[in-house]
Amino acid sequence: PYSDFIMRESIIENFSNNFSYTLLHYDETNDRHSPLILMYFSIYRKLGLDIDTIRLLHINIVPLCALAFFKCLKIKFPEIKNNLLFILSLSIFLSPTMRSLSIWPDSRIYGLFFFIISIYFFIKFNNQKKFIDVLYNTFFLCLASYISPNFGIFFIFYFYNYLNYYKFSLKSLWIILVNLV
């Protein structure tokens, strides 16, 4: 992760110094990840924050992932005690990948955070069948996919489930439209 971080640190600086040039020539950076988070970090650089402060802010995404995971577990398993679900949600901290991505700013951890939120709304939809949860699910999956394209494949899973429920209806057309936008 450190070598990736060094490469991304220079991209953050480039965005901070010459945003439009860096965006138009992003393909020359050899970074396979979305530039959205690096653009976001460049705003911090413009505000005068050094890279270590950005890393300190970035590390807080892991506890947010654990909290979102806990919320998912709480809805999915309401009969299980919250203490046990909370301890289970802390298993995220055991992942070496999560620990390394938390200290070396990377887009995948933000993508994972938004993906977990999309799962939350999918579980809510399965429990309550409210169309607003479909829209929230789609919105957060889109955020996750734009930040880290790895999550884009889950559109197929979600769409299949929604299509099974709504069949070919106006709501299924809305889901398609929201995904296209």
Coordinates of C-alpha atoms in Angstrom, one line a residue:
P1 CA 0.0 0.0 0.0
Y2 CA 2.9 2.4 0.7
S3 CA 4.0 2.5 -2.9
D4 CA 0.5 3.1 -4.1
F5 CA 0.2 5.9 -1.5
I6 CA 3.4 7.6 -2.8
M7 CA 2.0 7.5 -6.3
R8 CA -1.4 8.9 -5.2
E9 CA 0.2 11.5 -3.0
S10 CA 1.8 13.0 -6.2
I11 CA -1.6 12.8 -8.0
I12 CA -3.2 14.6 -5.1
E13 CA -0.6 17.4 -5.3
N14 CA -1.1 17.6 -9.1
F15 CA -4.9 18.0 -8.6
S16 CA -4.3 20.6 -6.0
N17 CA -1.9 22.6 -8.2
N18 CA -3.5 22.1 -11.7
F19 CA -6.9 20.4 -11.4
S20 CA -8.0 20.6 -15.0
Y21 CA -4.7 19.4 -16.5
T22 CA -4.5 16.5 -14.0
L23 CA -8.1 15.5 -14.7
L24 CA -7.7 15.5 -18.5
H25 CA -4.4 13.5 -18.3
Y26 CA -5.4 11.2 -15.5
D27 CA -5.0 8.2 -17.7
E28 CA -1.2 8.9 -17.8
T29 CA -0.9 8.4 -14.0
N30 CA -1.2 4.6 -14.4
D31 CA -3.6 4.6 -11.4
R32 CA -6.5 2.1 -12.1
H33 CA -8.7 3.6 -9.4
S34 CA -11.3 6.4 -9.8
P35 CA -9.8 9.9 -9.3
L36 CA -12.8 11.1 -7.2
I37 CA -11.3 10.5 -3.8
L38 CA -8.0 12.0 -5.0
M39 CA -9.9 15.1 -6.1
Y40 CA -11.5 15.2 -2.7
F41 CA -8.2 15.0 -1.0
S42 CA -6.8 17.7 -3.2
I43 CA -9.4 20.1 -1.7
Y44 CA -7.9 19.3 1.7
R45 CA -4.5 20.1 0.3
K46 CA -5.8 23.4 -1.1
L47 CA -7.1 24.2 2.3
G48 CA -3.6 23.8 3.7
L49 CA -3.8 20.4 5.3
D50 CA -0.7 18.3 5.0
I51 CA -0.8 14.7 3.8
D52 CA -0.5 13.3 7.4
T53 CA -3.6 15.2 8.5
I54 CA -5.5 13.9 5.5
R55 CA -4.4 10.4 6.5
L56 CA -5.7 11.1 10.0
L57 CA -9.1 12.1 8.7
H58 CA -9.1 9.1 6.3
I59 CA -8.5 6.6 9.1
N60 CA -11.9 7.4 10.5
I61 CA -13.6 5.7 7.6
V62 CA -13.0 2.2 9.1
P63 CA -15.0 2.9 12.3
L64 CA -17.8 4.3 10.0
C65 CA -17.7 1.0 8.0
A66 CA -18.0 -0.9 11.2
L67 CA -20.9 1.2 12.3
A68 CA -22.7 0.8 9.0
F69 CA -22.0 -3.0 9.1
F70 CA -23.5 -3.0 12.7
K71 CA -26.7 -1.2 11.4
C72 CA -27.0 -3.9 8.6
L73 CA -26.6 -6.7 11.1
K74 CA -29.1 -5.1 13.5
I75 CA -31.8 -5.0 10.8
K76 CA -31.0 -8.4 9.4
F77 CA -30.9 -10.2 12.8
P78 CA -33.3 -8.3 15.1
E79 CA -33.6 -11.3 17.5
I80 CA -29.9 -11.3 18.3
K81 CA -28.6 -9.1 21.1
N82 CA -27.0 -5.8 20.0
N83 CA -23.8 -6.5 22.1
L84 CA -23.1 -9.6 20.0
L85 CA -23.9 -7.9 16.7
F86 CA -21.6 -5.0 17.8
I87 CA -18.7 -7.4 18.5
L88 CA -19.3 -9.1 15.2
S89 CA -19.2 -5.7 13.4
L90 CA -15.8 -5.0 14.9
S91 CA -14.4 -7.9 12.9
I92 CA -13.8 -5.4 10.2
F93 CA -10.8 -4.2 12.3
L94 CA -9.2 -7.6 12.0
S95 CA -8.9 -7.4 8.2
P96 CA -5.3 -6.6 7.2
T97 CA -6.7 -5.0 4.0
M98 CA -8.9 -2.6 6.0
R99 CA -6.1 -1.7 8.3
S100 CA -3.6 -1.0 5.5
L101 CA -6.2 1.0 3.4
S102 CA -7.2 3.0 6.4
I103 CA -3.7 4.5 6.9
W104 CA -2.8 4.8 3.2
P105 CA -5.5 6.8 1.5
D106 CA -7.2 4.8 -1.1
S107 CA -10.6 4.9 -2.8
R108 CA -11.6 1.3 -2.1
I109 CA -12.4 2.0 1.5
Y110 CA -14.8 4.8 0.6
G111 CA -16.3 2.5 -2.0
L112 CA -16.8 -0.2 0.6
F113 CA -18.4 2.3 3.0
F114 CA -21.0 3.4 0.5
F115 CA -21.5 -0.3 -0.6
I116 CA -22.3 -1.3 3.0
I117 CA -24.8 1.6 3.1
S118 CA -26.3 0.2 -0.1
I119 CA -26.6 -3.2 1.6
Y120 CA -28.4 -1.5 4.5
F121 CA -31.1 -0.1 2.2
F122 CA -31.4 -3.4 0.4
I123 CA -32.0 -5.2 3.7
K124 CA -34.5 -2.5 4.6
F125 CA -36.3 -3.0 1.3
N126 CA -36.5 -6.8 1.9
N127 CA -38.1 -6.2 5.2
Q128 CA -40.5 -3.3 4.4
K129 CA -40.8 -3.3 0.6
K130 CA -40.6 0.5 0.4
F131 CA -39.6 1.9 -3.0
I132 CA -37.6 4.8 -1.4
D133 CA -35.2 2.1 -0.1
V134 CA -34.7 0.9 -3.6
L135 CA -33.7 4.5 -4.7
Y136 CA -31.4 4.9 -1.7
N137 CA -29.9 1.5 -2.4
T138 CA -29.3 2.5 -6.0
F139 CA -27.9 5.9 -5.1
F140 CA -25.3 4.5 -2.6
L141 CA -24.4 1.7 -5.0
C142 CA -23.7 4.3 -7.7
L143 CA -21.5 6.3 -5.3
A144 CA -19.6 3.1 -4.3
S145 CA -19.2 2.2 -8.0
Y146 CA -18.0 5.6 -9.1
I147 CA -15.5 5.7 -6.3
S148 CA -14.4 2.1 -6.6
P149 CA -15.6 0.4 -9.8
N150 CA -15.3 -3.0 -8.2
F151 CA -18.7 -2.6 -6.7
G152 CA -20.5 -1.9 -10.0
I153 CA -21.2 -5.6 -10.6
F154 CA -23.6 -5.7 -7.7
F155 CA -26.1 -3.7 -9.8
I156 CA -27.0 -7.1 -11.5
F157 CA -27.8 -8.7 -8.2
Y158 CA -29.9 -5.8 -6.9
F159 CA -31.6 -5.2 -10.2
Y160 CA -32.5 -8.9 -10.5
N161 CA -34.1 -8.9 -7.0
Y162 CA -36.0 -5.7 -7.7
L163 CA -37.2 -6.9 -11.1
N164 CA -38.5 -10.1 -9.4
Y165 CA -40.5 -8.0 -7.0
Y166 CA -41.8 -5.2 -9.3
K167 CA -41.9 -7.2 -12.5
F168 CA -42.1 -5.0 -15.6
S169 CA -43.8 -1.9 -14.1
L170 CA -43.3 1.8 -13.8
K171 CA -41.2 1.3 -10.7
S172 CA -38.9 -1.0 -12.6
L173 CA -38.5 1.6 -15.3
W174 CA -37.7 4.2 -12.6
I175 CA -35.0 1.8 -11.3
I176 CA -33.5 1.5 -14.8
L177 CA -33.6 5.3 -15.2
V178 CA -31.9 6.0 -11.9
N179 CA -29.2 3.5 -12.7
L180 CA -28.6 5.1 -16.1
V181 CA -28.4 8.6 -14.7

